[in-house]
Amino acid sequence: MSGGYTFRVPAFSIPFAGSYLSSSLQLNQFQLAVRRLINDHGRDVLLVAPTGGGKTLTLLLNTEHGETGLRGFVALYPNNTLLRNQLCTVEDIIVEHMGGRLEYSSGLCGGEHCSEAPAPRRCECLHLSDDACVEPLTIYNVDVNSCGDAWACYEHVGLLALSGRYIVSTDGKSKREILYGLVRKAMEYTRRGGLYLIVFATPDTYLLVSTGAYRDFEGVGRTVHNMLVALARGFRKEELEDVLRETGALTRGEADEAVAVFQRLGFPLFVDEFHLYDPYELDALAALLKIYKDFVELPVVFSSATPASDTLTELSDTLGEWGVELRPEKVEAEVMNGLGGFAVRGETLFEVIPVKTTKGGLAAFYEACDEIPGIVLDDLLDELKLLGDGRALVIAERLWMVPVIVRGLRDAGIEVDCIASITPAGECRAGARVIVGSEATTQGVNLGRVVLGVTAGTSSEDVIQRIGRVGRRGVNSKVYLVAPERALEKAPPSGVMSYYELVSWVSKVYPDYPKRRKSVAALIPERYREVRRKLIYSVAVASHARVSGSSALFKKVSLTSEDAARILGGVISDAQSLARLLLFRRSGFTIRYRVEGGVVGGAGAEGETSIGLISRNFAVNGLEDGVLVISLEKARHRLKIYRRGVSLEPFKGKLVDLRTLLTLVKGTLSVGDVQLGPEHIQDGSFALVLDSSPDLTEYLSYTGEGAAVMDDKFAVVFV
């Protein structure tokens, strides 16, 4: 490990504003600015601040918008990992700075998955795995004497996890019944001294709730199908009410409750880490924001660690097509050298390690990431043994690296804490000095006093996020950063950089999310994206029209007869699966798996995940009762479709249900030596059939997000 670059970023902080949220929590400069914009002026906000700068505190700053005895925020997160971690961050603020004492917990976890931490916390969230249970509703009593004047009216703070992962059907009750029961329970506290309610939501679930359509996706699928067929047959939009009434989705009483819940959750909207959204997700976000602006019309705060100007421009352009003007007031955190304000980071010494790569483009960055295990185990063992009272964080780009690094460190006598969806059993210890995490599970996590970091990445946004996990709260630190040699030669770092200079340099070295041409989302034709945006909005507004009784809203349906015919002609699936088009994220193709070798006790010993995650990480050893048997050994399988004589030509450019596709071409999907037939494919797994190319084949081999079709000129991409 020689011949690299060294530079440093001085310690920096954000100036305090002289205003307090509580007796122990002083607002910084941008937090006060955001509070004034949303409360005094009702303005949308673009908030740009370093990771660890306190953006999440925004969720406690709405004191004007709501009804008597009730204020709050709705926060949208692109995945459950980030949602859960930010919920825990807010829990820490409530307990540590507002005197929060747990008063109510929904009790749906039953203590089985949640550790019973000492009061006042219900759950210690830091080390929960992705499939762990999180209480969907907790309510805390706060010390109003320690809170600022703006909080004098609220004796309680509620945290509601609005996600299908955490709203679980029990005792024969539907998810809708569970959710509405939780909201009714929370509303009791508006009469017991006032309630400040923060809703942590995934976009899919919030869209269903905000439009009164919260029910299982089977019902939504019927709604989509009936609407499309009616429009394609030439029905007028005003006639859709009679068509949709045939779905029998809700009783009148349920509809009234749906409207009441939506009105109660009419809070300002916080869109976190929106720069991480790909084009497919941005389309869904645009439709959701259109609904929000139609029916709520309260401030929206866009939060990002980077300026994300390209992403915001794309979102603004899409909303502009609907006549929605998006011009948020930009609030960019002022950073100053030294720790005289709110301490964000201590001084950081960077050692940049160049890697000679054999490939170019995105493949070179994946190749550089593959060097992380060797760097850690061959060059950094001595440093990892001398951390003192600090911690080290190793962030692996690939999940297969986690067990490799963990086992290597344990062999060297170093205990390891693991934060990943799949980890080896019996080899990780919560709270150990050295943390090994996968690329998807380290966002927003408070990991304590991290003084050493080792990471790489395939996008500038990811690298900025990972660097931000090290040296927080003014702690001096060191970061080993790995990158392709050729990328570093084009943009060598200077000896000293400010934080924003660091962000600019990282953006020059690593690819930008919006500029990644080799992206599954970018492969989806614009004609599909356009009609999908219209479909999401139209289904949402029609659902709202049904539950509110406002027939005039059907005129807002933006789908035309031509759009409906295009969808029906371009999508080959059953009616139920059409609901997949409404999902915020590409669901891809998921499959159940089991880790071989008696790993009971390890995170993710069995479960369901994307076929791409398995194929690009682990060895596939067999198939038992429809469950893939894997081992935590490094492997990379190129997914292939084998067919028997039937070409995919008729399906070119179409979205096809994967099970249906394999049935029609008499084919199987190969994962290593395992062949998956139509019977092994879950319902609603869509595939887009495209012309094959060397670039597409290479991309799919690295991501596992699709499959090459053998002896044919096509490839499929999982949508």
XYZ file of C-alpha atoms in Angstrom:
719
model
C 0.000 0.000 0.000
C 2.232 2.760 -1.309
C 2.305 5.533 -3.866
C -1.002 7.073 -2.832
C -2.146 10.588 -2.039
C -2.461 12.240 1.355
C -4.497 15.318 2.240
C -6.428 16.645 5.195
C -9.733 18.358 5.865
C -9.573 20.655 8.925
C -12.116 20.328 11.701
C -15.274 22.277 10.964
C -18.542 23.233 12.583
C -21.786 25.045 11.800
C -22.396 28.369 13.608
C -24.977 28.356 16.376
C -28.009 30.603 15.918
C -28.630 31.699 19.514
C -32.023 29.968 19.621
C -32.859 26.807 21.574
C -35.137 23.833 20.999
C -34.580 22.793 24.615
C -32.382 23.895 27.481
C -29.627 21.560 26.269
C -30.121 21.750 22.501
C -29.159 24.938 20.693
C -30.225 25.321 17.079
C -27.547 25.941 14.500
C -27.679 28.510 11.739
C -29.466 26.482 9.062
C -31.932 24.879 11.501
C -33.189 28.310 12.543
C -33.421 29.379 8.892
C -35.474 26.290 8.033
C -37.766 26.808 11.029
C -38.512 30.373 9.930
C -39.127 29.425 6.306
C -41.612 26.651 7.063
C -43.396 28.336 9.985
C -43.333 32.054 9.166
C -43.374 31.945 5.372
C -44.728 28.509 4.430
C -41.950 28.057 1.870
C -40.561 24.897 0.332
C -36.907 24.374 1.259
C -33.850 22.739 -0.301
C -31.603 21.939 2.650
C -27.956 21.179 1.892
C -25.743 20.351 4.856
C -22.892 17.962 5.639
C -23.668 14.480 6.891
C -23.880 14.764 10.670
C -24.835 18.449 10.513
C -28.284 18.003 12.069
C -30.662 17.932 9.080
C -32.916 15.365 10.785
C -33.685 17.854 13.572
C -35.920 19.574 11.009
C -38.578 17.017 11.949
C -39.030 18.748 15.317
C -39.325 22.299 13.956
C -42.951 22.577 12.750
C -44.877 24.650 15.271
C -47.485 26.261 12.981
C -49.001 23.700 10.612
C -51.607 21.302 11.948
C -54.755 21.393 14.045
C -55.382 22.271 17.672
C -53.157 20.232 19.955
C -51.514 18.471 17.014
C -48.394 19.313 15.042
C -45.826 17.176 13.292
C -43.947 16.170 10.162
C -44.133 13.417 7.570
C -40.658 12.186 6.604
C -40.140 10.085 3.471
C -37.255 7.619 3.213
C -36.357 5.522 0.153
C -35.761 2.348 2.192
C -36.576 0.822 5.573
C -32.958 0.850 6.744
C -32.706 4.618 6.496
C -36.215 5.061 7.897
C -35.433 2.998 10.984
C -32.074 4.651 11.623
C -33.497 8.164 11.408
C -36.366 7.192 13.700
C -33.755 6.120 16.225
C -31.860 9.392 15.788
C -35.004 11.334 16.678
C -35.660 9.015 19.619
C -32.204 9.906 20.949
C -32.969 13.639 20.692
C -36.286 13.230 22.495
C -34.746 11.234 25.334
C -31.465 13.102 25.744
C -32.557 16.710 25.143
C -36.294 16.841 25.845
C -36.538 14.632 28.917
C -38.554 12.044 26.992
C -40.058 9.154 28.959
C -41.763 6.283 27.184
C -45.506 6.436 27.821
C -46.958 4.116 25.175
C -45.696 1.399 22.849
C -47.861 -0.444 20.336
C -46.545 -3.801 21.574
C -46.676 -5.482 18.177
C -43.101 -6.748 18.494
C -43.793 -8.508 21.764
C -40.161 -8.160 22.810
C -39.166 -11.027 20.526
C -36.970 -9.055 18.147
C -36.580 -5.760 19.990
C -34.088 -5.762 22.815
C -35.571 -4.491 26.057
C -33.280 -1.544 26.680
C -33.386 0.284 30.016
C -36.078 2.956 30.272
C -36.772 5.441 28.837
C -36.019 3.790 25.480
C -38.318 1.032 24.255
C -35.795 -0.415 21.809
C -32.088 -0.070 21.257
C -32.200 0.401 17.501
C -28.516 0.602 16.682
C -27.919 -3.057 15.944
C -31.295 -4.147 14.623
C -30.995 -6.218 11.458
C -33.057 -5.413 8.380
C -35.715 -7.994 9.218
C -35.999 -7.092 12.903
C -39.276 -5.855 14.292
C -39.705 -2.171 15.086
C -42.642 -0.912 17.100
C -44.765 1.073 14.624
C -45.937 3.518 17.300
C -44.211 4.826 20.413
C -45.255 7.892 22.384
C -43.049 9.801 24.805
C -43.942 12.265 27.517
C -41.549 15.232 27.306
C -40.466 17.729 29.948
C -42.134 20.944 28.766
C -40.082 22.909 31.294
C -36.879 21.959 29.477
C -38.327 22.647 26.014
C -38.443 26.013 24.314
C -41.527 28.243 24.207
C -42.568 26.825 20.846
C -43.038 23.443 22.508
C -45.113 24.642 25.443
C -48.293 23.210 23.868
C -47.043 19.660 23.375
C -46.505 17.287 26.263
C -46.130 14.230 24.034
C -44.083 13.209 21.005
C -45.200 10.273 18.886
C -43.063 8.306 16.430
C -45.038 6.373 13.802
C -43.216 3.977 11.441
C -45.477 3.988 8.403
C -44.097 1.068 6.425
C -45.514 -2.249 5.314
C -42.481 -3.854 6.972
C -43.538 -2.680 10.438
C -47.343 -2.471 10.160
C -47.990 -6.181 10.585
C -51.368 -7.952 10.455
C -52.220 -9.624 13.768
C -55.252 -11.326 15.317
C -57.014 -11.502 11.974
C -56.896 -7.730 11.494
C -55.838 -6.240 8.185
C -52.928 -3.834 7.923
C -55.429 -1.045 7.305
C -57.231 -1.841 10.559
C -53.923 -1.989 12.445
C -52.742 1.338 11.043
C -55.978 3.204 11.620
C -56.127 1.828 15.153
C -52.638 3.184 15.819
C -53.622 6.610 14.488
C -56.723 6.632 16.699
C -54.523 5.775 19.691
C -52.096 8.572 18.878
C -54.912 11.096 18.557
C -55.963 10.428 22.156
C -52.857 12.346 23.232
C -54.005 15.522 21.496
C -56.467 15.776 24.391
C -53.870 14.860 27.029
C -51.628 17.874 26.776
C -51.034 17.952 23.034
C -49.152 15.715 20.588
C -46.275 16.291 18.191
C -46.415 13.354 15.765
C -43.562 12.438 13.406
C -44.483 9.973 10.680
C -41.542 8.041 9.216
C -42.860 6.677 5.934
C -41.826 4.824 2.837
C -43.273 6.557 -0.241
C -45.485 3.624 -1.250
C -47.234 3.429 2.094
C -47.645 7.186 2.424
C -49.186 7.386 -1.050
C -51.728 4.700 -0.158
C -52.612 6.369 3.134
C -52.741 9.915 1.769
C -55.184 8.883 -0.952
C -57.346 6.676 1.254
C -56.258 3.579 -0.657
C -54.513 1.759 2.188
C -55.371 -1.850 1.595
C -53.625 -4.896 0.193
C -52.113 -4.543 -3.251
C -54.575 -7.049 -4.708
C -57.302 -4.449 -4.355
C -55.089 -1.797 -5.883
C -54.272 -4.129 -8.779
C -57.972 -4.525 -9.557
C -58.381 -0.757 -9.403
C -55.533 -0.255 -11.871
C -56.866 -2.890 -14.257
C -60.457 -1.653 -14.201
C -59.355 1.942 -14.743
C -57.087 1.077 -17.669
C -59.672 -1.101 -19.399
C -62.380 1.542 -18.989
C -60.212 4.349 -20.354
C -58.949 2.215 -23.237
C -62.574 1.466 -24.170
C -63.329 5.177 -24.346
C -65.054 5.748 -20.995
C -65.112 9.388 -19.944
C -63.210 10.257 -16.766
C -66.484 11.178 -15.062
C -67.656 7.594 -15.608
C -64.732 6.101 -13.691
C -66.568 6.343 -10.375
C -69.058 3.667 -11.400
C -66.251 1.511 -12.793
C -64.150 1.718 -9.637
C -67.135 1.126 -7.380
C -67.142 -2.435 -8.727
C -63.845 -3.144 -6.951
C -65.687 -3.032 -3.618
C -62.578 -1.744 -1.915
C -64.024 0.121 1.066
C -67.288 0.524 2.934
C -68.605 4.053 3.514
C -67.471 3.930 7.131
C -63.998 2.809 6.117
C -63.874 5.559 3.511
C -64.801 8.190 6.098
C -62.065 6.919 8.392
C -59.566 6.994 5.520
C -60.322 10.663 4.916
C -60.057 11.451 8.636
C -56.663 9.739 8.921
C -55.347 11.584 5.875
C -56.507 14.920 7.277
C -54.922 14.211 10.658
C -51.593 13.419 8.957
C -51.644 16.663 6.975
C -48.187 17.851 8.052
C -45.241 19.393 6.209
C -43.239 16.889 4.171
C -39.539 16.049 4.645
C -37.930 14.240 1.691
C -34.627 12.858 2.941
C -31.596 11.899 0.825
C -33.531 12.576 -2.362
C -30.271 12.761 -4.294
C -30.041 8.965 -3.934
C -33.242 8.394 -5.939
C -32.802 6.934 -9.413
C -34.989 8.067 -12.360
C -37.578 5.351 -11.707
C -37.959 6.475 -8.100
C -37.991 10.160 -9.047
C -40.962 9.512 -11.327
C -42.929 8.050 -8.413
C -41.794 10.873 -6.123
C -43.002 13.437 -8.663
C -46.446 11.830 -8.765
C -46.585 11.733 -4.969
C -45.570 15.412 -4.709
C -48.266 16.339 -7.218
C -50.840 14.610 -5.008
C -49.397 16.327 -1.928
C -49.525 19.766 -3.537
C -53.096 19.141 -4.701
C -54.467 18.091 -1.318
C -52.149 19.328 1.448
C -50.321 22.420 0.165
C -47.890 22.669 3.068
C -44.104 23.183 2.908
C -41.846 20.463 1.521
C -38.254 20.205 2.753
C -35.800 18.435 0.444
C -32.761 17.274 2.401
C -29.403 16.306 0.926
C -25.733 16.108 1.843
C -24.852 17.344 -1.662
C -26.389 20.133 -3.793
C -28.059 17.492 -6.034
C -28.886 20.158 -8.618
C -29.322 17.647 -11.471
C -31.762 15.568 -9.444
C -33.787 18.606 -8.381
C -33.877 19.897 -11.959
C -35.228 16.575 -13.214
C -37.866 16.554 -10.489
C -38.806 20.191 -11.185
C -39.115 19.552 -14.925
C -41.413 16.585 -14.353
C -43.646 18.518 -11.957
C -43.645 21.450 -14.364
C -45.363 19.242 -16.940
C -48.248 19.019 -14.444
C -48.284 22.752 -13.805
C -46.610 22.469 -10.395
C -43.864 25.035 -9.896
C -41.102 23.713 -7.657
C -38.754 26.480 -6.555
C -37.593 25.655 -3.044
C -35.653 28.230 -1.079
C -32.092 26.938 -0.833
C -30.602 26.799 2.653
C -26.966 25.747 2.535
C -25.221 25.208 5.833
C -22.410 27.635 6.502
C -19.362 25.746 7.705
C -16.470 27.330 9.542
C -13.064 26.014 10.452
C -12.671 24.919 14.041
C -15.203 23.668 16.543
C -16.641 26.961 17.744
C -20.164 26.077 16.615
C -22.120 22.854 16.261
C -19.275 20.364 15.837
C -19.724 18.368 12.632
C -16.318 16.800 12.052
C -12.919 16.838 13.630
C -9.779 17.085 11.541
C -9.598 14.221 9.061
C -6.469 12.841 7.449
C -7.193 11.113 4.139
C -4.961 8.482 2.601
C -6.141 7.784 -0.925
C -5.125 4.372 -2.258
C -4.911 4.075 -6.065
C -5.762 0.707 -7.587
C -4.513 -0.397 -10.993
C -7.578 -1.688 -12.803
C -7.888 -3.743 -15.965
C -11.254 -2.303 -16.968
C -12.647 1.150 -17.573
C -15.838 2.985 -16.706
C -18.054 1.770 -13.888
C -16.373 -1.651 -13.929
C -13.105 -0.029 -12.808
C -14.752 1.293 -9.649
C -16.177 -2.128 -8.806
C -12.715 -3.571 -9.408
C -11.182 -1.040 -7.000
C -13.826 -1.861 -4.377
C -12.795 -5.516 -4.530
C -9.439 -4.537 -3.004
C -10.980 -3.524 0.346
C -10.700 -6.960 2.065
C -7.028 -7.306 1.122
C -6.184 -3.776 2.240
C -7.859 -4.323 5.609
C -6.403 -7.770 6.296
C -2.919 -7.251 4.827
C -2.107 -3.641 5.690
C -4.280 -2.306 8.504
C -4.313 -4.964 11.233
C -1.880 -3.068 13.459
C -3.938 0.131 13.255
C -7.125 -1.764 14.009
C -5.557 -3.174 17.168
C -4.601 0.307 18.446
C -7.888 2.198 18.354
C -7.892 3.194 22.013
C -11.379 4.314 22.983
C -12.366 4.923 19.359
C -13.965 2.706 16.760
C -13.136 1.782 13.170
C -15.637 1.464 10.343
C -15.011 -0.654 7.258
C -17.664 -0.214 4.575
C -17.729 -2.947 1.962
C -19.255 -2.382 -1.457
C -20.171 -6.039 -1.836
C -21.960 -8.131 0.752
C -19.612 -11.092 0.210
C -16.791 -8.987 1.645
C -18.429 -8.799 5.076
C -17.906 -12.477 6.090
C -14.438 -12.472 4.467
C -13.298 -9.439 6.474
C -15.032 -10.578 9.668
C -13.397 -14.012 9.620
C -9.986 -12.566 8.756
C -10.129 -10.076 11.614
C -11.276 -12.710 14.094
C -8.385 -14.936 13.037
C -6.110 -11.999 13.895
C -7.693 -11.688 17.342
C -9.870 -8.650 16.572
C -13.543 -8.723 17.562
C -15.995 -7.334 15.044
C -19.401 -5.679 15.119
C -21.419 -6.388 11.958
C -24.020 -4.195 10.290
C -25.267 -6.078 7.237
C -28.356 -7.916 6.068
C -26.519 -11.274 5.962
C -23.715 -12.009 8.446
C -21.954 -15.161 9.682
C -23.378 -16.589 12.903
C -21.348 -16.511 16.092
C -18.637 -14.289 14.638
C -20.001 -10.793 15.321
C -20.273 -9.013 18.673
C -22.436 -5.937 19.108
C -20.439 -2.982 20.376
C -17.016 -4.260 19.281
C -14.450 -1.596 18.359
C -14.238 -2.577 14.691
C -17.429 -2.321 12.646
C -17.823 -4.003 9.276
C -20.845 -2.901 7.284
C -22.261 -3.439 3.836
C -22.895 -0.575 1.461
C -26.642 -0.455 2.090
C -26.769 -0.498 5.887
C -24.590 2.361 7.078
C -26.708 5.374 6.161
C -27.896 7.481 9.040
C -26.496 5.225 11.752
C -25.012 6.757 14.893
C -21.983 4.543 15.393
C -20.322 6.458 18.194
C -16.728 7.709 18.239
C -15.442 6.467 14.873
C -11.795 7.487 14.443
C -10.799 5.290 11.493
C -12.619 4.574 8.244
C -11.907 2.362 5.251
C -14.108 2.631 2.182
C -14.450 2.886 -1.584
C -17.498 3.321 -3.786
C -19.058 3.367 -7.230
C -20.758 6.775 -6.965
C -19.792 10.135 -5.510
C -22.993 10.339 -3.446
C -22.270 7.027 -1.737
C -18.675 8.024 -0.985
C -19.763 11.322 0.613
C -22.267 9.430 2.781
C -19.644 6.913 3.895
C -17.006 9.506 4.708
C -19.653 11.256 6.799
C -19.908 8.278 9.151
C -16.332 8.888 10.380
C -15.095 11.621 12.727
C -18.516 12.964 13.680
C -19.104 15.422 16.525
C -15.627 16.921 16.313
C -13.646 13.679 16.617
C -10.275 13.678 14.831
C -10.060 10.787 12.393
C -8.325 9.077 9.514
C -9.927 7.729 6.341
C -8.470 5.275 3.845
C -10.208 5.909 0.521
C -9.806 3.521 -2.418
C -10.262 4.539 -6.070
C -9.083 3.531 -9.572
C -5.630 4.892 -10.358
C -6.724 6.427 -13.651
C -9.553 8.372 -12.007
C -7.115 9.809 -9.448
C -4.616 10.804 -12.125
C -7.304 12.916 -13.786
C -8.210 14.680 -10.527
C -5.433 14.418 -7.907
C -6.365 15.892 -4.509
C -4.753 19.017 -3.076
C -2.985 18.999 0.287
C -5.721 20.755 2.290
C -9.423 20.973 1.415
C -12.492 22.453 3.043
C -15.589 20.271 3.349
C -17.238 21.667 0.216
C -13.949 21.356 -1.690
C -13.868 17.714 -0.576
C -17.400 17.195 -1.930
C -16.396 18.789 -5.234
C -13.270 16.625 -5.514
C -15.146 13.404 -4.755
C -17.662 14.328 -7.481
C -14.816 14.600 -9.993
C -13.262 11.250 -9.078
C -16.351 9.046 -8.648
C -19.353 8.757 -11.003
C -22.436 10.857 -10.310
C -25.774 9.096 -9.734
C -27.690 11.118 -12.367
C -24.860 10.749 -14.880
C -24.615 6.973 -14.649
C -25.610 5.853 -18.094
C -25.279 2.207 -17.173
C -28.281 2.129 -14.885
C -31.232 -0.216 -14.915
C -33.542 2.758 -14.389
C -31.956 4.583 -17.334
C -32.663 1.579 -19.567
C -36.422 1.932 -19.135
C -37.839 3.823 -22.159
C -39.257 7.285 -21.504
C -42.639 6.218 -22.895
C -42.995 3.773 -19.977
C -41.789 6.316 -17.464
C -44.228 8.963 -18.679
C -47.318 6.773 -18.571
C -46.220 5.308 -15.226
C -46.091 8.816 -13.738
C -49.584 9.461 -15.041
C -50.780 6.075 -13.797
C -49.546 6.614 -10.234
C -51.124 10.054 -10.057
C -54.373 8.967 -11.699
C -54.901 5.944 -9.454
C -54.119 8.082 -6.416
C -56.471 10.919 -7.334
C -59.235 8.467 -8.282
C -58.844 6.685 -4.935
C -59.040 10.020 -3.135
C -62.128 10.926 -5.137
C -63.775 7.658 -4.120
C -63.178 7.999 -0.385
C -63.840 11.743 -0.196
C -67.017 11.582 -2.262
C -65.779 14.426 -4.465
C -66.679 13.236 -7.958
C -65.181 16.378 -9.490
C -61.720 15.032 -8.674
C -62.083 12.415 -11.414
C -61.484 15.237 -13.899
C -57.909 15.399 -12.566
C -57.149 11.898 -13.872
C -54.306 12.535 -16.313
C -54.326 9.188 -18.138
C -55.780 9.357 -21.629
C -57.393 6.588 -23.635
C -54.168 6.341 -25.652
C -52.062 6.070 -22.473
C -54.250 3.272 -21.146
C -54.060 1.383 -24.433
C -50.274 1.808 -24.466
C -49.962 0.278 -20.992
C -52.298 -2.599 -21.745
C -50.480 -3.272 -25.012
C -47.001 -2.939 -23.559
C -47.420 -4.917 -20.337
C -48.004 -8.661 -20.346
C -49.211 -9.767 -16.898
C -52.290 -10.591 -14.887
C -54.466 -7.820 -13.466
C -53.155 -8.186 -9.922
C -49.543 -7.647 -10.968
C -50.326 -4.278 -12.526
C -50.105 -2.813 -9.025
C -46.334 -3.322 -9.253
C -46.205 -0.366 -11.623
C -47.268 1.874 -8.739
C -44.432 0.807 -6.465
C -41.912 3.519 -5.661
C -38.884 1.295 -6.166
C -38.224 -1.338 -8.736
C -39.120 -4.543 -6.942
C -36.915 -6.607 -9.252
C -36.973 -10.347 -8.835
C -36.815 -11.598 -5.261
C -36.477 -15.163 -4.059
C -36.344 -16.981 -0.765
C -32.947 -18.229 0.392
C -31.316 -20.170 3.222
C -27.675 -19.991 4.290
C -26.099 -23.434 4.401
C -23.956 -24.562 7.309
C -25.961 -24.059 10.473
C -25.759 -20.281 10.728
C -28.673 -19.924 13.100
C -28.071 -16.714 15.000
C -26.493 -14.861 12.108
C -28.356 -11.943 10.558
C -30.229 -13.051 7.468
C -29.779 -16.794 8.062
C -32.854 -17.155 5.893
C -35.237 -14.785 4.253
C -36.161 -13.178 0.960
C -33.954 -10.888 -1.096
C -33.243 -9.886 -4.672
C -31.746 -12.490 -6.946
C -29.161 -9.882 -7.918
C -27.845 -9.556 -4.371
C -27.295 -13.307 -4.195
C -25.896 -13.753 -7.697
C -23.279 -11.014 -7.345
C -22.122 -12.064 -3.884
C -22.521 -15.659 -2.768
C -22.139 -19.241 -3.913
C -25.417 -20.936 -4.843
C -25.321 -24.577 -3.769
C -28.761 -25.874 -4.599
C -32.532 -25.492 -4.553
C -34.726 -27.112 -1.892
C -38.505 -26.711 -1.960
C -38.188 -23.517 -3.985
C -35.607 -22.024 -1.598
C -32.091 -21.200 -2.832
C -29.404 -22.718 -0.638
C -26.360 -20.431 -0.486
C -23.052 -20.290 1.359
C -21.240 -17.136 2.450
C -18.387 -17.681 0.025
C -17.412 -15.195 -2.650
C -18.957 -15.935 -6.016
C -20.392 -14.070 -8.950
C -22.918 -15.761 -11.182
C -24.080 -14.362 -14.477
C -27.813 -14.871 -14.685
C -28.853 -16.568 -17.914
C -32.141 -17.529 -19.506
C -32.160 -20.751 -21.485
C -35.050 -21.210 -23.915
C -36.221 -24.013 -26.154
C -36.638 -22.753 -29.690
C -38.889 -19.761 -29.009
C -37.328 -16.329 -29.598
C -38.069 -13.307 -27.420
C -38.635 -11.162 -30.533
C -42.416 -10.777 -29.912
C -41.689 -9.391 -26.436
C -39.076 -6.807 -27.442
C -39.651 -3.500 -25.653
C -42.432 -4.912 -23.487
C -42.767 -5.370 -19.737
C -43.505 -9.043 -19.231
C -44.310 -10.962 -16.074
C -41.179 -13.101 -15.650
C -43.102 -16.259 -14.802
C -45.245 -15.769 -17.907
C -42.176 -15.110 -20.049
C -40.426 -18.305 -18.979
C -43.610 -20.261 -19.588
C -44.097 -18.867 -23.099
C -40.499 -19.456 -24.232
C -40.297 -22.796 -22.397
C -37.309 -21.464 -20.520
C -35.437 -21.506 -17.232
C -33.398 -18.913 -15.359
C -29.921 -20.140 -14.465
C -28.218 -19.044 -11.225
C -24.887 -20.825 -11.155
C -25.729 -24.506 -11.573
C -29.312 -24.056 -10.352
C -32.164 -23.830 -12.848
C -35.272 -21.869 -11.828
C -38.423 -22.704 -13.732
C -41.666 -20.685 -13.926
C -42.897 -22.404 -10.754
C -40.030 -20.826 -8.778
C -40.801 -17.249 -9.853
C -43.014 -15.141 -7.610
C -46.033 -13.323 -9.017
C -45.484 -9.801 -10.260
C -41.784 -10.060 -11.139
C -41.579 -7.868 -14.223
C -38.854 -8.082 -16.866
C -38.165 -5.586 -19.644
C -36.982 -7.255 -22.867
C -34.210 -5.294 -24.609
C -31.711 -5.744 -27.416
C -28.517 -7.159 -25.989
C -25.192 -5.317 -26.210
C -21.705 -5.795 -24.735
C -22.211 -2.833 -22.371
C -25.577 -4.138 -21.150
C -24.223 -7.652 -20.685
C -21.284 -6.336 -18.652
C -23.541 -4.149 -16.493
C -25.919 -7.004 -15.747
C -22.995 -9.250 -14.829
C -21.908 -6.778 -12.141
C -25.340 -5.946 -10.771
C -27.381 -9.122 -11.227
C -30.303 -6.859 -12.190
C -31.132 -8.878 -15.273
C -30.187 -11.863 -17.394
C -28.699 -12.596 -20.791
C -30.851 -14.725 -23.081
C -28.748 -17.551 -24.463
C -28.697 -18.101 -28.231
C -30.762 -14.977 -28.793
C -30.043 -11.284 -29.357
C -31.964 -10.123 -26.298
C -31.478 -9.546 -22.597
C -34.009 -8.985 -19.841
C -33.827 -6.373 -17.102
C -35.699 -6.985 -13.847
C -38.137 -4.162 -13.083
